[in-house]
Amino acid sequence: MNYMLVVVVAVAEVTFGGLLVCECKCDIKGIFNFGDSNTDTGGFFAAFPTQKGPFGITYFHKPVGRATDGRVIVDFLAQAIGIPFISPYLKSIGSDYRNGANFATLASTVLMPNTSMYVTGVSPFFLAIQLNQLKELHSNVINNAVSTSLPSVDIFGKAVYTFYIGQNDFTGNLYLGINVVKQLLPQVISQIVYAIKEVYGIGGRTFWVLNLAPVGCYPSLLVDLPPEISNLDEFGCSIAYNNAVKDYNNMLKEALQQTRPDVPDASLVYVDTHSVLLDLIQHPKSYGMKYGIRACCGQGGGPYNFNHQVYCGNTKVINGSILTTTVCEDPSKYVSWDGIHPSDAANKLITLAILNGSIFDPPFPLNHICDLQHIG
């Protein structure tokens, strides 16, 4: 299925901090996001400032805390509903939370990490911490904290709460074996459901839960935990890994279905971004792209161009040789930016599928409650 969509609407636009912001009608007034590096807009690098180029090269032309060459899904969603990019909650300088906040950080998990970030690289800002950050923000607002950068009280009931988290719980435990990962997945889903109910308790009424990506097609896993050749499908993806992802997504979808009676006046929507990204990877040329599973930024060449010892933007001496990553000439031709994260172009196509409503379950009338702005 080709999910490509061109969203063209006639709207009045004004400039806000260099961004085009829509003066259109939209009943969604903000975005509060929970997630990991797939939707982090600078939280992790606000806490641990280490990012350097070539990240951000396509859209921002400099590193801005996003783990890709340009924008992430929540950036495109913000553009589409006519609000500024949402600020990372952890960024103290220049943040504006009037239209929501982004609690996502790179390497975040749903479950509590059982070791230090300096040992495993896992972020300390797991889902429960992100949830507490939202509660703290909400508390400050309802207690009349004086700040021109805080949202109004009514934003909490008029925002969409997006959840795109769980990938690191999956991939971070694969070295223990696929069966160990499968045992953890119900716990991951349970914590997501708990967070949704907690947000509902403070007034949240619109929830979009994005499912797990087809990580069995990610260069990072195909290089670091290579499956047997017999376990690769016709597109070069791990059958076992992707089957486990499908099991998780089915469980997540069922759990959300069972949760809806507990949040009776809310919209709790399962968003099948997995199917869009999988189609992009399998059929990149159908979308004007060229490479499905090869990283744009990486080292090593070959079908994956990924080397975990020399990650995107780095140079290292290994066995006496100087190895440096390179960046492809045109990132828009690549689904994968760095072997782990989608490119700006891929994130845009995923967002377009969200905006046309084709991957919502149950259906959500986004185009009826919001005059969607064209995303460039």
mmCIF file of C-alpha atoms in Angstrom:
data_model
loop_
_atom_site.group_PDB
_atom_site.id
_atom_site.type_symbol
_atom_site.label_atom_id
_atom_site.label_comp_id
_atom_site.label_asym_id
_atom_site.label_seq_id
_atom_site.Cartn_x
_atom_site.Cartn_y
_atom_site.Cartn_z
ATOM 1 C CA MET A 1 0.000 0.000 0.000
ATOM 2 C CA ASN A 2 1.317 3.455 -0.886
ATOM 3 C CA TYR A 3 0.666 5.854 1.978
ATOM 4 C CA MET A 4 2.008 8.934 0.239
ATOM 5 C CA LEU A 5 -0.291 11.908 0.551
ATOM 6 C CA VAL A 6 -0.032 15.494 -0.499
ATOM 7 C CA VAL A 7 -1.819 17.717 1.998
ATOM 8 C CA VAL A 8 -2.630 21.049 0.415
ATOM 9 C CA VAL A 9 -4.836 23.541 2.195
ATOM 10 C CA ALA A 10 -5.420 27.242 1.846
ATOM 11 C CA VAL A 11 -4.609 28.913 5.141
ATOM 12 C CA ALA A 12 -3.417 32.241 6.431
ATOM 13 C CA GLU A 13 0.074 32.078 7.867
ATOM 14 C CA VAL A 14 2.151 34.264 10.157
ATOM 15 C CA THR A 15 5.774 34.045 11.135
ATOM 16 C CA PHE A 16 6.550 32.850 14.664
ATOM 17 C CA GLY A 17 10.209 32.633 15.593
ATOM 18 C CA GLY A 18 11.157 31.906 11.995
ATOM 19 C CA LEU A 19 8.495 29.195 11.635
ATOM 20 C CA LEU A 20 5.346 29.416 9.561
ATOM 21 C CA VAL A 21 2.459 29.212 11.999
ATOM 22 C CA CYS A 22 -1.114 28.805 10.879
ATOM 23 C CA GLU A 23 -3.916 31.194 11.844
ATOM 24 C CA CYS A 24 -6.368 28.488 10.912
ATOM 25 C CA LYS A 25 -9.088 26.846 12.953
ATOM 26 C CA CYS A 26 -7.957 23.828 14.921
ATOM 27 C CA ASP A 27 -9.542 22.263 17.968
ATOM 28 C CA ILE A 28 -6.194 20.707 18.872
ATOM 29 C CA LYS A 29 -4.356 23.442 20.726
ATOM 30 C CA GLY A 30 -1.137 21.679 21.636
ATOM 31 C CA ILE A 31 0.964 18.532 21.767
ATOM 32 C CA PHE A 32 2.386 16.750 24.797
ATOM 33 C CA ASN A 33 4.757 14.013 23.693
ATOM 34 C CA PHE A 34 6.210 11.004 25.484
ATOM 35 C CA GLY A 35 8.958 9.133 23.703
ATOM 36 C CA ASP A 36 12.546 8.310 22.879
ATOM 37 C CA SER A 37 14.992 9.454 20.205
ATOM 38 C CA ASN A 38 12.378 8.997 17.478
ATOM 39 C CA THR A 39 10.574 12.102 18.753
ATOM 40 C CA ASP A 40 13.135 13.826 20.995
ATOM 41 C CA THR A 41 13.416 17.492 19.959
ATOM 42 C CA GLY A 42 16.389 18.277 22.161
ATOM 43 C CA GLY A 43 15.657 16.980 25.654
ATOM 44 C CA PHE A 44 18.529 14.546 25.946
ATOM 45 C CA PHE A 45 21.128 16.952 24.631
ATOM 46 C CA ALA A 46 19.797 19.706 26.887
ATOM 47 C CA ALA A 47 20.627 17.422 29.814
ATOM 48 C CA PHE A 48 23.828 16.031 28.264
ATOM 49 C CA PRO A 49 25.085 18.577 25.695
ATOM 50 C CA THR A 50 27.260 16.545 23.352
ATOM 51 C CA GLN A 51 25.553 16.513 19.954
ATOM 52 C CA LYS A 52 27.461 17.608 16.880
ATOM 53 C CA GLY A 53 27.042 17.530 13.114
ATOM 54 C CA PRO A 54 25.984 16.271 10.665
ATOM 55 C CA PHE A 55 22.742 15.921 12.639
ATOM 56 C CA GLY A 56 20.226 18.573 11.596
ATOM 57 C CA ILE A 57 21.937 19.106 8.258
ATOM 58 C CA THR A 58 18.824 18.919 6.062
ATOM 59 C CA TYR A 59 16.314 21.268 7.693
ATOM 60 C CA PHE A 60 17.947 23.194 10.522
ATOM 61 C CA HIS A 61 21.447 23.204 8.981
ATOM 62 C CA LYS A 62 22.954 22.589 12.414
ATOM 63 C CA PRO A 63 22.522 20.119 15.297
ATOM 64 C CA VAL A 64 19.366 20.935 17.271
ATOM 65 C CA GLY A 65 19.036 17.894 19.512
ATOM 66 C CA ARG A 66 17.188 15.671 17.067
ATOM 67 C CA ALA A 67 18.610 12.255 16.191
ATOM 68 C CA THR A 68 18.158 12.746 12.467
ATOM 69 C CA ASP A 69 19.067 15.067 9.628
ATOM 70 C CA GLY A 70 15.993 17.245 10.083
ATOM 71 C CA ARG A 71 12.593 17.003 11.706
ATOM 72 C CA VAL A 72 10.895 14.274 13.690
ATOM 73 C CA ILE A 73 7.229 13.290 13.539
ATOM 74 C CA VAL A 74 6.058 15.676 16.273
ATOM 75 C CA ASP A 75 7.715 18.573 14.429
ATOM 76 C CA PHE A 76 5.664 17.819 11.336
ATOM 77 C CA LEU A 77 2.504 17.386 13.426
ATOM 78 C CA ALA A 78 3.076 20.793 15.005
ATOM 79 C CA GLN A 79 3.499 22.369 11.592
ATOM 80 C CA ALA A 80 0.339 20.692 10.337
ATOM 81 C CA ILE A 81 -1.895 21.947 13.158
ATOM 82 C CA GLY A 82 -0.350 25.404 13.031
ATOM 83 C CA ILE A 83 1.670 25.677 16.229
ATOM 84 C CA PRO A 84 5.407 26.221 16.839
ATOM 85 C CA PHE A 85 7.671 23.230 17.357
ATOM 86 C CA ILE A 86 7.105 22.010 20.907
ATOM 87 C CA SER A 87 9.946 22.674 23.306
ATOM 88 C CA PRO A 88 11.772 19.915 25.170
ATOM 89 C CA TYR A 89 10.771 19.929 28.828
ATOM 90 C CA LEU A 90 14.420 19.661 29.869
ATOM 91 C CA LYS A 91 15.571 22.675 27.876
ATOM 92 C CA SER A 92 15.822 25.658 30.198
ATOM 93 C CA ILE A 93 16.937 28.260 27.654
ATOM 94 C CA GLY A 94 14.454 29.632 25.157
ATOM 95 C CA SER A 95 11.656 27.122 25.765
ATOM 96 C CA ASP A 96 7.989 27.966 25.302
ATOM 97 C CA TYR A 97 5.364 25.565 26.632
ATOM 98 C CA ARG A 98 2.234 27.501 25.650
ATOM 99 C CA ASN A 99 1.413 24.863 23.032
ATOM 100 C CA GLY A 100 2.605 21.815 24.930
ATOM 101 C CA ALA A 101 5.870 20.153 25.850
ATOM 102 C CA ASN A 102 8.058 17.314 24.697
ATOM 103 C CA PHE A 103 9.158 14.909 27.434
ATOM 104 C CA ALA A 104 10.899 12.501 25.052
ATOM 105 C CA THR A 105 14.617 11.901 25.370
ATOM 106 C CA LEU A 106 17.025 9.861 23.326
ATOM 107 C CA ALA A 107 17.502 6.286 24.640
ATOM 108 C CA SER A 108 14.409 6.429 26.838
ATOM 109 C CA THR A 109 12.579 3.257 27.802
ATOM 110 C CA VAL A 110 9.119 2.503 29.107
ATOM 111 C CA LEU A 111 10.402 0.304 31.934
ATOM 112 C CA MET A 112 12.744 1.577 34.630
ATOM 113 C CA PRO A 113 16.407 1.077 33.609
ATOM 114 C CA ASN A 114 18.242 -1.373 35.812
ATOM 115 C CA THR A 115 21.674 0.190 35.246
ATOM 116 C CA SER A 116 23.334 3.552 34.794
ATOM 117 C CA MET A 117 23.308 5.476 31.536
ATOM 118 C CA TYR A 118 27.092 5.516 31.704
ATOM 119 C CA VAL A 119 27.118 1.713 31.608
ATOM 120 C CA THR A 120 24.459 0.918 29.021
ATOM 121 C CA GLY A 121 23.648 4.272 27.424
ATOM 122 C CA VAL A 122 19.979 4.050 28.458
ATOM 123 C CA SER A 123 18.402 7.383 29.387
ATOM 124 C CA PRO A 124 17.384 7.946 33.016
ATOM 125 C CA PHE A 125 14.235 9.665 31.748
ATOM 126 C CA PHE A 126 12.018 6.601 31.339
ATOM 127 C CA LEU A 127 8.251 6.851 30.898
ATOM 128 C CA ALA A 128 7.369 7.212 34.590
ATOM 129 C CA ILE A 129 9.764 10.167 34.872
ATOM 130 C CA GLN A 130 8.294 11.749 31.753
ATOM 131 C CA LEU A 131 4.823 11.305 33.231
ATOM 132 C CA ASN A 132 5.910 12.973 36.474
ATOM 133 C CA GLN A 133 7.315 15.876 34.478
ATOM 134 C CA LEU A 134 3.905 16.395 32.864
ATOM 135 C CA LYS A 135 2.231 16.280 36.280
ATOM 136 C CA GLU A 136 4.694 18.857 37.614
ATOM 137 C CA LEU A 137 4.028 21.142 34.658
ATOM 138 C CA HIS A 138 0.281 20.733 35.125
ATOM 139 C CA SER A 139 0.577 21.450 38.848
ATOM 140 C CA ASN A 140 2.499 24.652 38.199
ATOM 141 C CA VAL A 141 -0.138 25.828 35.760
ATOM 142 C CA ILE A 142 -3.172 25.131 37.953
ATOM 143 C CA ASN A 143 -1.405 26.729 40.920
ATOM 144 C CA ASN A 144 -1.124 29.937 38.921
ATOM 145 C CA ALA A 145 2.591 29.951 38.357
ATOM 146 C CA VAL A 146 3.498 33.285 36.798
ATOM 147 C CA SER A 147 5.216 32.731 33.474
ATOM 148 C CA THR A 148 4.540 33.863 29.949
ATOM 149 C CA SER A 149 5.976 30.584 28.644
ATOM 150 C CA LEU A 150 3.523 28.239 30.389
ATOM 151 C CA PRO A 151 0.335 26.882 28.784
ATOM 152 C CA SER A 152 -3.123 27.963 29.834
ATOM 153 C CA VAL A 153 -5.131 25.573 32.001
ATOM 154 C CA ASP A 154 -7.464 24.612 29.146
ATOM 155 C CA ILE A 155 -4.594 23.424 26.924
ATOM 156 C CA PHE A 156 -4.372 20.148 28.853
ATOM 157 C CA GLY A 157 -7.854 19.157 27.740
ATOM 158 C CA LYS A 158 -7.426 20.411 24.186
ATOM 159 C CA ALA A 159 -4.035 18.911 23.364
ATOM 160 C CA VAL A 160 -3.143 15.627 21.737
ATOM 161 C CA TYR A 161 -0.965 13.343 23.857
ATOM 162 C CA THR A 162 1.368 11.317 21.678
ATOM 163 C CA PHE A 163 3.192 8.189 22.825
ATOM 164 C CA TYR A 164 6.017 6.842 20.678
ATOM 165 C CA ILE A 165 8.100 4.818 23.100
ATOM 166 C CA GLY A 166 9.050 1.189 23.700
ATOM 167 C CA GLN A 167 11.605 0.643 20.950
ATOM 168 C CA ASN A 168 14.530 0.698 23.376
ATOM 169 C CA ASP A 169 12.844 -1.809 25.688
ATOM 170 C CA PHE A 170 12.705 -4.100 22.664
ATOM 171 C CA THR A 171 16.087 -3.550 21.039
ATOM 172 C CA GLY A 172 18.019 -3.056 24.263
ATOM 173 C CA ASN A 173 17.211 -6.579 25.422
ATOM 174 C CA LEU A 174 17.571 -8.484 22.165
ATOM 175 C CA TYR A 175 21.083 -9.587 23.089
ATOM 176 C CA LEU A 176 19.417 -11.701 25.796
ATOM 177 C CA GLY A 177 17.369 -13.479 23.153
ATOM 178 C CA ILE A 178 14.043 -12.910 21.465
ATOM 179 C CA ASN A 179 12.165 -14.977 24.060
ATOM 180 C CA VAL A 180 13.375 -12.734 26.883
ATOM 181 C CA VAL A 181 12.149 -9.704 24.947
ATOM 182 C CA LYS A 182 8.737 -11.288 24.418
ATOM 183 C CA GLN A 183 8.397 -11.810 28.160
ATOM 184 C CA LEU A 184 8.990 -8.098 28.779
ATOM 185 C CA LEU A 185 6.517 -6.787 26.218
ATOM 186 C CA PRO A 186 3.331 -7.159 28.320
ATOM 187 C CA GLN A 187 5.017 -5.116 31.074
ATOM 188 C CA VAL A 188 5.870 -2.401 28.559
ATOM 189 C CA ILE A 189 2.280 -2.205 27.362
ATOM 190 C CA SER A 190 0.949 -2.197 30.917
ATOM 191 C CA GLN A 191 3.054 0.850 31.773
ATOM 192 C CA ILE A 192 1.900 2.724 28.659
ATOM 193 C CA VAL A 193 -1.722 2.031 29.576
ATOM 194 C CA TYR A 194 -1.059 3.193 33.142
ATOM 195 C CA ALA A 195 0.443 6.451 31.858
ATOM 196 C CA ILE A 196 -2.578 7.062 29.612
ATOM 197 C CA LYS A 197 -4.950 6.639 32.556
ATOM 198 C CA GLU A 198 -2.859 9.005 34.662
ATOM 199 C CA VAL A 199 -2.902 11.666 31.945
ATOM 200 C CA TYR A 200 -6.650 11.158 31.576
ATOM 201 C CA GLY A 201 -6.905 11.851 35.307
ATOM 202 C CA ILE A 202 -5.482 15.348 34.879
ATOM 203 C CA GLY A 203 -7.700 16.182 31.925
ATOM 204 C CA GLY A 204 -6.118 14.632 28.823
ATOM 205 C CA ARG A 205 -8.754 13.535 26.315
ATOM 206 C CA THR A 206 -6.964 12.826 23.017
ATOM 207 C CA PHE A 207 -4.316 10.110 22.875
ATOM 208 C CA TRP A 208 -2.375 8.854 19.883
ATOM 209 C CA VAL A 209 -0.274 5.777 20.581
ATOM 210 C CA LEU A 210 2.203 5.019 17.813
ATOM 211 C CA ASN A 211 3.135 1.377 17.477
ATOM 212 C CA LEU A 212 6.590 -0.171 17.275
ATOM 213 C CA ALA A 213 8.673 0.269 14.125
ATOM 214 C CA PRO A 214 9.920 -2.690 12.031
ATOM 215 C CA VAL A 215 13.280 -2.754 13.810
ATOM 216 C CA GLY A 216 14.133 -6.046 12.116
ATOM 217 C CA CYS A 217 14.916 -3.889 9.073
ATOM 218 C CA TYR A 218 17.192 -1.470 10.924
ATOM 219 C CA PRO A 219 20.864 -1.541 9.848
ATOM 220 C CA SER A 220 21.982 -1.283 13.496
ATOM 221 C CA LEU A 221 20.386 -4.593 14.452
ATOM 222 C CA LEU A 222 21.226 -6.319 11.189
ATOM 223 C CA VAL A 223 24.902 -5.512 11.826
ATOM 224 C CA ASP A 224 25.153 -5.877 15.614
ATOM 225 C CA LEU A 225 22.843 -8.877 16.041
ATOM 226 C CA PRO A 226 22.894 -10.431 12.580
ATOM 227 C CA PRO A 227 20.300 -13.134 11.992
ATOM 228 C CA GLU A 228 20.994 -16.262 9.992
ATOM 229 C CA ILE A 229 20.671 -15.776 6.254
ATOM 230 C CA SER A 230 17.749 -18.181 6.313
ATOM 231 C CA ASN A 231 16.003 -15.803 8.731
ATOM 232 C CA LEU A 232 16.086 -12.839 6.340
ATOM 233 C CA ASP A 233 13.086 -12.004 4.211
ATOM 234 C CA GLU A 234 13.218 -10.923 0.564
ATOM 235 C CA PHE A 235 13.886 -7.326 1.605
ATOM 236 C CA GLY A 236 16.842 -8.218 3.832
ATOM 237 C CA CYS A 237 14.973 -7.824 7.130
ATOM 238 C CA SER A 238 15.009 -10.187 10.106
ATOM 239 C CA ILE A 239 11.886 -12.333 10.067
ATOM 240 C CA ALA A 240 12.154 -13.247 13.760
ATOM 241 C CA TYR A 241 12.653 -9.672 14.966
ATOM 242 C CA ASN A 242 9.824 -8.315 12.855
ATOM 243 C CA ASN A 243 7.489 -11.132 13.882
ATOM 244 C CA ALA A 244 8.142 -10.215 17.517
ATOM 245 C CA VAL A 245 7.363 -6.595 16.681
ATOM 246 C CA LYS A 246 4.071 -7.651 15.095
ATOM 247 C CA ASP A 247 3.202 -9.632 18.236
ATOM 248 C CA TYR A 248 3.898 -6.561 20.348
ATOM 249 C CA ASN A 249 1.840 -4.288 18.099
ATOM 250 C CA ASN A 250 -1.101 -6.694 18.197
ATOM 251 C CA MET A 251 -0.910 -6.806 21.993
ATOM 252 C CA LEU A 252 -0.720 -3.027 22.162
ATOM 253 C CA LYS A 253 -3.736 -2.625 19.897
ATOM 254 C CA GLU A 254 -5.753 -5.076 21.993
ATOM 255 C CA ALA A 255 -4.692 -3.385 25.246
ATOM 256 C CA LEU A 256 -5.862 -0.002 23.981
ATOM 257 C CA GLN A 257 -9.173 -1.549 22.951
ATOM 258 C CA GLN A 258 -9.611 -2.914 26.466
ATOM 259 C CA THR A 259 -8.643 0.433 27.998
ATOM 260 C CA ARG A 260 -11.204 2.570 26.162
ATOM 261 C CA PRO A 261 -14.058 1.827 28.610
ATOM 262 C CA ASP A 262 -11.825 3.205 31.376
ATOM 263 C CA VAL A 263 -11.466 6.544 29.570
ATOM 264 C CA PRO A 264 -15.045 6.868 28.307
ATOM 265 C CA ASP A 265 -15.056 10.446 26.989
ATOM 266 C CA ALA A 266 -11.581 10.292 25.463
ATOM 267 C CA SER A 267 -10.244 9.441 22.018
ATOM 268 C CA LEU A 268 -7.689 6.668 22.462
ATOM 269 C CA VAL A 269 -6.213 5.957 19.041
ATOM 270 C CA TYR A 270 -3.795 3.270 17.888
ATOM 271 C CA VAL A 271 -1.586 4.748 15.154
ATOM 272 C CA ASP A 272 -0.112 2.192 12.763
ATOM 273 C CA THR A 273 3.083 4.003 11.767
ATOM 274 C CA HIS A 274 4.735 0.566 11.551
ATOM 275 C CA SER A 275 2.939 -0.262 8.314
ATOM 276 C CA VAL A 276 4.002 3.011 6.700
ATOM 277 C CA LEU A 277 7.657 2.681 7.651
ATOM 278 C CA LEU A 278 7.737 -0.969 6.602
ATOM 279 C CA ASP A 279 6.317 -0.062 3.200
ATOM 280 C CA LEU A 280 8.902 2.709 2.858
ATOM 281 C CA ILE A 281 11.702 0.267 3.638
ATOM 282 C CA GLN A 282 10.390 -2.425 1.317
ATOM 283 C CA HIS A 283 9.424 -0.148 -1.578
ATOM 284 C CA PRO A 284 11.470 3.075 -1.303
ATOM 285 C CA LYS A 285 11.278 3.813 -5.024
ATOM 286 C CA SER A 286 7.495 4.019 -4.814
ATOM 287 C CA TYR A 287 8.012 7.091 -2.640
ATOM 288 C CA GLY A 288 10.732 8.739 -4.701
ATOM 289 C CA MET A 289 13.463 7.314 -2.486
ATOM 290 C CA LYS A 290 16.247 4.856 -3.288
ATOM 291 C CA TYR A 291 17.569 3.052 -0.204
ATOM 292 C CA GLY A 292 15.392 1.215 2.296
ATOM 293 C CA ILE A 293 17.845 -0.329 4.752
ATOM 294 C CA ARG A 294 21.131 1.442 4.001
ATOM 295 C CA ALA A 295 22.126 4.295 6.349
ATOM 296 C CA CYS A 296 22.804 7.717 4.860
ATOM 297 C CA CYS A 297 25.253 8.657 7.611
ATOM 298 C CA GLY A 298 27.578 5.865 8.670
ATOM 299 C CA GLN A 299 30.745 3.929 8.096
ATOM 300 C CA GLY A 300 31.558 0.676 6.391
ATOM 301 C CA GLY A 301 29.674 0.885 3.107
ATOM 302 C CA GLY A 302 28.039 -2.303 1.930
ATOM 303 C CA PRO A 303 24.298 -2.888 2.161
ATOM 304 C CA TYR A 304 23.977 -1.243 5.597
ATOM 305 C CA ASN A 305 26.744 1.389 5.923
ATOM 306 C CA PHE A 306 26.631 1.008 9.701
ATOM 307 C CA ASN A 307 29.392 0.513 12.242
ATOM 308 C CA HIS A 308 28.431 0.845 15.915
ATOM 309 C CA GLN A 309 32.076 1.585 16.784
ATOM 310 C CA VAL A 310 32.052 4.643 14.531
ATOM 311 C CA TYR A 311 28.606 6.145 14.852
ATOM 312 C CA CYS A 312 27.336 8.942 12.594
ATOM 313 C CA GLY A 313 29.469 12.077 12.963
ATOM 314 C CA ASN A 314 32.438 10.377 14.594
ATOM 315 C CA THR A 315 36.034 9.471 13.762
ATOM 316 C CA LYS A 316 37.914 6.714 15.581
ATOM 317 C CA VAL A 317 41.175 4.841 15.367
ATOM 318 C CA ILE A 318 40.451 1.097 15.277
ATOM 319 C CA ASN A 319 43.210 -1.464 14.877
ATOM 320 C CA GLY A 320 45.552 1.276 13.735
ATOM 321 C CA SER A 321 43.203 2.587 11.056
ATOM 322 C CA ILE A 322 41.416 5.945 11.133
ATOM 323 C CA LEU A 323 37.732 5.390 10.403
ATOM 324 C CA THR A 324 35.416 8.327 9.703
ATOM 325 C CA THR A 325 31.728 8.324 8.943
ATOM 326 C CA THR A 326 30.469 9.856 5.745
ATOM 327 C CA VAL A 327 27.152 11.425 4.810
ATOM 328 C CA CYS A 328 25.275 10.577 1.646
ATOM 329 C CA GLU A 329 24.830 13.272 -0.968
ATOM 330 C CA ASP A 330 21.029 13.330 -0.725
ATOM 331 C CA PRO A 331 19.451 12.176 2.572
ATOM 332 C CA SER A 332 15.976 12.442 1.042
ATOM 333 C CA LYS A 333 16.742 9.293 -0.938
ATOM 334 C CA TYR A 334 17.281 7.287 2.261
ATOM 335 C CA VAL A 335 14.683 5.903 4.651
ATOM 336 C CA SER A 336 17.356 5.467 7.340
ATOM 337 C CA TRP A 337 19.407 8.439 8.427
ATOM 338 C CA ASP A 338 21.980 6.750 10.682
ATOM 339 C CA GLY A 339 21.044 3.078 10.798
ATOM 340 C CA ILE A 340 18.720 3.645 13.767
ATOM 341 C CA HIS A 341 16.504 6.631 13.026
ATOM 342 C CA PRO A 342 14.381 7.569 10.002
ATOM 343 C CA SER A 343 15.469 10.497 7.868
ATOM 344 C CA ASP A 344 13.625 13.810 7.697
ATOM 345 C CA ALA A 345 12.097 12.644 4.412
ATOM 346 C CA ALA A 346 10.873 9.382 5.929
ATOM 347 C CA ASN A 347 9.441 11.150 8.981
ATOM 348 C CA LYS A 348 7.551 13.494 6.692
ATOM 349 C CA LEU A 349 5.976 10.625 4.762
ATOM 350 C CA ILE A 350 4.998 8.864 7.995
ATOM 351 C CA THR A 351 3.379 12.079 9.234
ATOM 352 C CA LEU A 352 1.452 12.541 5.991
ATOM 353 C CA ALA A 353 -0.097 9.111 6.526
ATOM 354 C CA ILE A 354 -1.093 10.187 10.033
ATOM 355 C CA LEU A 355 -2.619 13.399 8.720
ATOM 356 C CA ASN A 356 -4.769 11.680 6.116
ATOM 357 C CA GLY A 357 -6.240 9.441 8.812
ATOM 358 C CA SER A 358 -5.501 6.191 7.013
ATOM 359 C CA ILE A 359 -3.589 4.618 9.923
ATOM 360 C CA PHE A 360 -5.860 5.593 12.819
ATOM 361 C CA ASP A 361 -7.733 2.858 14.688
ATOM 362 C CA PRO A 362 -10.440 3.719 15.481
ATOM 363 C CA PRO A 363 -10.875 6.544 12.948
ATOM 364 C CA PHE A 364 -10.101 10.022 14.246
ATOM 365 C CA PRO A 365 -11.635 13.031 12.433
ATOM 366 C CA LEU A 366 -8.475 15.129 12.332
ATOM 367 C CA ASN A 367 -9.273 16.871 9.060
ATOM 368 C CA HIS A 368 -12.728 17.799 10.389
ATOM 369 C CA ILE A 369 -11.513 19.409 13.602
ATOM 370 C CA CYS A 370 -8.400 21.050 12.183
ATOM 371 C CA ASP A 371 -7.656 23.058 9.044
ATOM 372 C CA LEU A 372 -4.393 21.312 8.336
ATOM 373 C CA GLN A 373 -1.457 23.367 7.164
ATOM 374 C CA HIS A 374 0.778 22.158 4.359
ATOM 375 C CA ILE A 375 4.033 20.731 5.692
ATOM 376 C CA GLY A 376 7.094 21.563 3.646
#
